[in-house]
Each structure stands twice: as C-alpha cells, then as structure tokens.
mmCIF file of C-alpha atoms in Angstrom:
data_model
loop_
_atom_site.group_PDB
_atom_site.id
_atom_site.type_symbol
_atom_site.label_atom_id
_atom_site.label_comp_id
_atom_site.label_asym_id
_atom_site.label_seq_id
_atom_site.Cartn_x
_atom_site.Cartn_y
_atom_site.Cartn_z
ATOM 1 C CA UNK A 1 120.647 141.768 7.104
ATOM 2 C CA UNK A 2 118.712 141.939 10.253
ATOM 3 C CA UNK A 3 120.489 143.850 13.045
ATOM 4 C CA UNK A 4 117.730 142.574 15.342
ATOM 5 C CA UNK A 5 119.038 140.909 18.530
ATOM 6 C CA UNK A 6 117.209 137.349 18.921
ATOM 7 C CA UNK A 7 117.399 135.088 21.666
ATOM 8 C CA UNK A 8 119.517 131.832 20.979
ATOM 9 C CA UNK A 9 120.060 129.197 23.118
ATOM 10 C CA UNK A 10 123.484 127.700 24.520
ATOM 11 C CA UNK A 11 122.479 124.715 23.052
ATOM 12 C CA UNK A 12 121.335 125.398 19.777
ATOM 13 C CA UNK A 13 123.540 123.146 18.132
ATOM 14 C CA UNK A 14 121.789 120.290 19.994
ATOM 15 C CA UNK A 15 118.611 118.329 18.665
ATOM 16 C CA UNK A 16 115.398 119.514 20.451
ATOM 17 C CA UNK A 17 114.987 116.506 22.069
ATOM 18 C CA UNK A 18 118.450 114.219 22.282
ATOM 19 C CA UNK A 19 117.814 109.922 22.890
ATOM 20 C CA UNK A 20 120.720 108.390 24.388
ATOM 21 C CA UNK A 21 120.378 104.432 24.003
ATOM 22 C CA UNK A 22 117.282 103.276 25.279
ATOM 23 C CA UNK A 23 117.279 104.888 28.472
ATOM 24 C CA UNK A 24 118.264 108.509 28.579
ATOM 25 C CA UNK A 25 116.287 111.343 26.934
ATOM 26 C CA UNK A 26 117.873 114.648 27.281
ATOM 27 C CA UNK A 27 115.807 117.793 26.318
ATOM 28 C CA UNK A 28 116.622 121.700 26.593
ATOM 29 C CA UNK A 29 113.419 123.416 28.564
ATOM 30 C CA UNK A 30 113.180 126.780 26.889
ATOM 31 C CA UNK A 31 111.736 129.614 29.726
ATOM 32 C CA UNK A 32 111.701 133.572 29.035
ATOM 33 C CA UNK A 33 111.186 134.557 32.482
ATOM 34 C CA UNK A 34 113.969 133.684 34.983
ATOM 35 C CA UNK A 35 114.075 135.788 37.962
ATOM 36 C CA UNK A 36 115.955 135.955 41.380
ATOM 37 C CA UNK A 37 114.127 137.175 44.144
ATOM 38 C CA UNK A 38 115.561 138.237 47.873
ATOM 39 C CA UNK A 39 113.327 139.595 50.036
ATOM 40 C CA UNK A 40 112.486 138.687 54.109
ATOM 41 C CA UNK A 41 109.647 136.449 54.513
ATOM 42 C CA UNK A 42 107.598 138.239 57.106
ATOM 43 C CA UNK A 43 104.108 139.080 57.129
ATOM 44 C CA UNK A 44 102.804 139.142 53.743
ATOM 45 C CA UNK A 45 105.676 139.388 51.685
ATOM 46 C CA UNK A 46 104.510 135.992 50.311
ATOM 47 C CA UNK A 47 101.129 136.699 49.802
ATOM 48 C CA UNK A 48 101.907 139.665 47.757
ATOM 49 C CA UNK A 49 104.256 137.538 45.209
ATOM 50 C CA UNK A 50 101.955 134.689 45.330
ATOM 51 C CA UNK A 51 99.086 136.881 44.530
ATOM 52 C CA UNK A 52 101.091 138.290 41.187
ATOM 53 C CA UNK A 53 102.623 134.741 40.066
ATOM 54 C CA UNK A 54 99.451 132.837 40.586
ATOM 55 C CA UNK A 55 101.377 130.422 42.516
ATOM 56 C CA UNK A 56 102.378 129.891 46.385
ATOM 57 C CA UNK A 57 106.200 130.657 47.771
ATOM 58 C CA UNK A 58 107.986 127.799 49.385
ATOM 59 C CA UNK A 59 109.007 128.208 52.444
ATOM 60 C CA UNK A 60 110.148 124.843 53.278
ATOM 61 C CA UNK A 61 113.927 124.042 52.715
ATOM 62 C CA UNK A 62 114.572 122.047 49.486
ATOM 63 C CA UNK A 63 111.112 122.557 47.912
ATOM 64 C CA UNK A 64 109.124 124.092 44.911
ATOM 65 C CA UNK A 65 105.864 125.222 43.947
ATOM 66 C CA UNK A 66 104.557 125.169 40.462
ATOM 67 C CA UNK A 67 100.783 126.728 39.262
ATOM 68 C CA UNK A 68 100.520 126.323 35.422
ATOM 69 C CA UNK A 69 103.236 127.508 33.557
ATOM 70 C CA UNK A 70 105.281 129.088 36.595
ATOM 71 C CA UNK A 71 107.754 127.227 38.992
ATOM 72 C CA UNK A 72 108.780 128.937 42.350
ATOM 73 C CA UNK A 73 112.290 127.390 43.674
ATOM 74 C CA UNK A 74 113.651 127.862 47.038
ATOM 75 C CA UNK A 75 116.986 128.221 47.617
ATOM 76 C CA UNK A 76 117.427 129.917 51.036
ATOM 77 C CA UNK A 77 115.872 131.326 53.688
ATOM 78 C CA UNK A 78 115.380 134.720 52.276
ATOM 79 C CA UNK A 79 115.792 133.784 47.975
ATOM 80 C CA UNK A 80 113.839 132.542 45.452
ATOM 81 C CA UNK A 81 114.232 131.400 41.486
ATOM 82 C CA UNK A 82 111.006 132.194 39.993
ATOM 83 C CA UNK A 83 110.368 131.095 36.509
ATOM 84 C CA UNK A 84 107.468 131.698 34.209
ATOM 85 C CA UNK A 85 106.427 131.859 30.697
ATOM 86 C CA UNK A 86 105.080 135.402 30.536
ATOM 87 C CA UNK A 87 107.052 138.463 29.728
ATOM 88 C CA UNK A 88 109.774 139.493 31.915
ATOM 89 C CA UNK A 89 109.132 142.998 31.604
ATOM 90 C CA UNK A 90 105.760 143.125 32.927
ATOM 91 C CA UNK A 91 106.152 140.376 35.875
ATOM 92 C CA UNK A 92 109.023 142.527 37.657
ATOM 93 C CA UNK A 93 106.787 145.525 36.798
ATOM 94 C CA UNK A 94 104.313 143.768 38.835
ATOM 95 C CA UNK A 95 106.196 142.059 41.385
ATOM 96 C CA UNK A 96 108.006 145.240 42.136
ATOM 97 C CA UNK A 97 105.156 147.318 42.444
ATOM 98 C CA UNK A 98 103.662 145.182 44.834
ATOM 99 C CA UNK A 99 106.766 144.159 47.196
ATOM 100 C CA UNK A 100 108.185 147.085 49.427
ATOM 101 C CA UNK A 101 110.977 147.107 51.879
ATOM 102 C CA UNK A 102 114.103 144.882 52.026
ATOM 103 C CA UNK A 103 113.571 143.418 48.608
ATOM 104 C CA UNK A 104 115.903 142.367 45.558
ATOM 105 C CA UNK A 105 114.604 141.346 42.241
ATOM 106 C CA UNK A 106 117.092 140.288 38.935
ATOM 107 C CA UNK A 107 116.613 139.262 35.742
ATOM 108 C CA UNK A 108 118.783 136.338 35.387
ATOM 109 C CA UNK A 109 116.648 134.937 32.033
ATOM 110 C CA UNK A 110 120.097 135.009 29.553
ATOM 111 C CA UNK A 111 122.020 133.543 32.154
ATOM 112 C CA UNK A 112 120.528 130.110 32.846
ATOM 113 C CA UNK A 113 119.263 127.586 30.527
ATOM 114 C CA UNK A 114 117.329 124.144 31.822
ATOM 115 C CA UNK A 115 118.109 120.508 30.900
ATOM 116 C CA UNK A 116 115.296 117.615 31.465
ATOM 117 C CA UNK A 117 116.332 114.200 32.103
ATOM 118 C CA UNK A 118 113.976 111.309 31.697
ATOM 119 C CA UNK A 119 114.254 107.613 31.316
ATOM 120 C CA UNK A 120 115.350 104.475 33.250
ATOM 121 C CA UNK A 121 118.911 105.721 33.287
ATOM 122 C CA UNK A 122 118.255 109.404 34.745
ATOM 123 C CA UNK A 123 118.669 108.413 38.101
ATOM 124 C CA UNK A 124 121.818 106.549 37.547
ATOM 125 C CA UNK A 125 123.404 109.382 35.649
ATOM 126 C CA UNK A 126 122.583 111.706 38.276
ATOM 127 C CA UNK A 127 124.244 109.179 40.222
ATOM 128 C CA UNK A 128 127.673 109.593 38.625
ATOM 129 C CA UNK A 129 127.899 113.235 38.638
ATOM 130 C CA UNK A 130 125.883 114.249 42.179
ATOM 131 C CA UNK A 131 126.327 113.635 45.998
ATOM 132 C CA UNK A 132 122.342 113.304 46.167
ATOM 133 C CA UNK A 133 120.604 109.903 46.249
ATOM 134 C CA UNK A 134 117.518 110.916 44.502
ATOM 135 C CA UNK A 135 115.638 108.033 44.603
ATOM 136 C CA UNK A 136 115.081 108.897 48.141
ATOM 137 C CA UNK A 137 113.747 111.985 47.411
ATOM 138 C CA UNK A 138 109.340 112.004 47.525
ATOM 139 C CA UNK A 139 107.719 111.898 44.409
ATOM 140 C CA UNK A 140 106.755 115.791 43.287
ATOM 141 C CA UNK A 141 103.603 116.166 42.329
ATOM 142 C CA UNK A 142 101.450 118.480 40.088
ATOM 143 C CA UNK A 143 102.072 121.209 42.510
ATOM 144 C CA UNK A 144 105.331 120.937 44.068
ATOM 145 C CA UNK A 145 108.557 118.675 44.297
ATOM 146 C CA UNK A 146 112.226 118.846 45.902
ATOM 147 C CA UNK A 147 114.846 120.722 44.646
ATOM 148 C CA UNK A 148 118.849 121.018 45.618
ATOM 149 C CA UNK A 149 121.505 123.159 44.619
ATOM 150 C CA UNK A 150 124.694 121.285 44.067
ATOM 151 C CA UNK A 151 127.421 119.726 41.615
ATOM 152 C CA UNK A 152 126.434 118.062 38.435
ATOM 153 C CA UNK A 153 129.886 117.037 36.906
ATOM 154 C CA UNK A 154 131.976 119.510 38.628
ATOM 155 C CA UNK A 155 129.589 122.721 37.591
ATOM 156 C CA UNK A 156 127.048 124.220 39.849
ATOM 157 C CA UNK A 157 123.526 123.674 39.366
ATOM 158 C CA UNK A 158 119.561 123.720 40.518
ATOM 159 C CA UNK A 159 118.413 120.258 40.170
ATOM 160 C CA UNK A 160 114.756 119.522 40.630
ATOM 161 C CA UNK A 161 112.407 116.102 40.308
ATOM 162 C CA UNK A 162 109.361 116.667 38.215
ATOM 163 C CA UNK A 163 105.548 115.002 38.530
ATOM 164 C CA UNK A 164 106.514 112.749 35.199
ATOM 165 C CA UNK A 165 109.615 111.431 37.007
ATOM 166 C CA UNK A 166 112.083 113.478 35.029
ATOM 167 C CA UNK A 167 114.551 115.195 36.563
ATOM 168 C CA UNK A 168 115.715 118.919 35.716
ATOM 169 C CA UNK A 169 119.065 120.537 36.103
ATOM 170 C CA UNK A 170 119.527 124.514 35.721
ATOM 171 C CA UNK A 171 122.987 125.617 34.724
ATOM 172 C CA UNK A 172 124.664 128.729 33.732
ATOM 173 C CA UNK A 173 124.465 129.933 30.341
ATOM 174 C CA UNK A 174 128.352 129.367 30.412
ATOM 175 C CA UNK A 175 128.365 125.850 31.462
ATOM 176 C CA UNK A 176 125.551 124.384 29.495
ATOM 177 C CA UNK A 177 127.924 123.320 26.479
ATOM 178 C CA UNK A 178 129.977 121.257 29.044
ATOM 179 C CA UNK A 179 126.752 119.731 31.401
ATOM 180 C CA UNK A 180 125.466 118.492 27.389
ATOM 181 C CA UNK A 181 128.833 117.054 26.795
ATOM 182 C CA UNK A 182 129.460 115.336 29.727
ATOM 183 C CA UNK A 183 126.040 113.421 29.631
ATOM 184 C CA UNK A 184 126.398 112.450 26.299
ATOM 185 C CA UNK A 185 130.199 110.908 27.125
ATOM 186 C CA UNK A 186 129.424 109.584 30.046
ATOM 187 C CA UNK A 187 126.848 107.207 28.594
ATOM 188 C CA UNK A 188 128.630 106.614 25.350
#
C-alpha cells in the first residue's frame, strides 16, 4: 500500500470527455499550475511577470491572454488567475523572485478544477444558468478572449470563451460535483 499522496480530480468519477445528445460535449481541463496573483500594475510590474510566463498581462477589464500552454485571466484591477502547465513550485519561485513590493502570490491549484463546453447547445446552456449573453461577446482568438466572473447555476465561477468556440467555466474544487450535475440534468 502506497502512502503516496496523488492528485485526483473532483470529477474522477466522470468520463474524460462526457457527450450529451448531439449537442453538448462536456470535458474536465486538467491544469497543475493555478495561481492568484495581486500586485499594483505600475511601471513594470507587468513586464516582469510577462517576461517569466512567456505571455502578456491583461490589463483590460474582462479579458485574457494565452501564449502556449499558459492562460493569464483578469479579474480586477490589481488580480490575476494565472494558469500554466509547468510546475508550480518553480513558477512562484520565479515569479516571486522577480516581483518586489506590494505583491501577493497563492497557490490555488487543489482548489479549482476547469469544465469545457462545446457544441451547438453550449451557448444555450450557459443561457439557463448565467446573466451573460455570450453570443455577444467577440470571438477570442489564439491569443486572447473575454472572460467574466459570475453565477453558473447558483455557484460562483470564471467563465471564459475559447478560439475553438468552446466555452470554459472554473469552479471550486467543492462545487465541481454539483456544476457536472446540474449540466447533465438540465439537458436530460
């Protein structure tokens, strides 16, 4: 018996990738590296974070920026969701070497798990359970997109539009069990 701890997600029980009728495909998005960043934007304090993620900060309200295999989320005027598929350890080693003064970096990685939406009937879901009418929203591209914190279904999350037209929704660790159940009800 391993004593080991291992990394399991809150949706385990779930099929990789879940098909709902014809026109819903719901999919868990694994990603080590979550981190929450606070830190005043002034002079080169985004420089210095884009030059360790590889990627630029958004700076405009409601956007994201994505290089490769990291995304950079907005969500304030002074905080930022950062994820990435490198290790954890050595990214805030890096990022907090490089960033001085007013500055706040967590690990949130255990606490958040990502859900992509794609199909004909995404947008019609996310009409049910958000305020938001997404197909407003500009396309994202390769490089950036919107995103919006709000309700999905009663529960908080960070919902973002991708360059394939899929959507993605960030919840709790806590809440993913109920976000999975409620989609799959509220199309069957």
């Amino acid at each position: 018996m391993s004593l080991e701890p291992r990394y399991e997600s809150p949706l385990h029980y779930q099929k990789q990738v879940k098909e709902l009728g014809d026109h819903l495909i719901v999919r868990e998005i694994h990603r080590p590296v979550q981190l929450n960043l606070r830190g005043e934007p002034i002079k080169d304090f985004a420089a210095k974070v884009s030059s360790v993620l590889g990627c630029p900060v958004p700076l405009a309200p409601g956007t994201y920026s994505q290089t490769g295999d990291c995304k950079i989320f907005w969500l304030g005027p002074d905080e930022w969701f950062i994820c990435a598929e490198s290790d954890v350890g050595s990214l805030a080693l890096a990022l907090r070497s490089t960033l001085s003064g007013h500055v706040a970096l967590t690990d949130v990685s255990g606490g958040y798990t990502s859900i992509s939406l794609s199909g004909s009937a995404a947008v019609m879901l996310l009409k049910q359970a958000t305020v938001y009418d997404f197909e407003r929203w500009p396309t994202a591209d390769q490089v950036s997109g919107r995103v919006a914190q709000t309700t999905f279904a009663k529960t908080g999350v960070m919902l973002n539009n991708c360059a394939d037209g899929s959507f993605e929704l960030t919840v709790r660790r806590s809440y993913a069990d109920y976000v999975a159940r409620w989609i799959t009800k509220s199309l069957g």
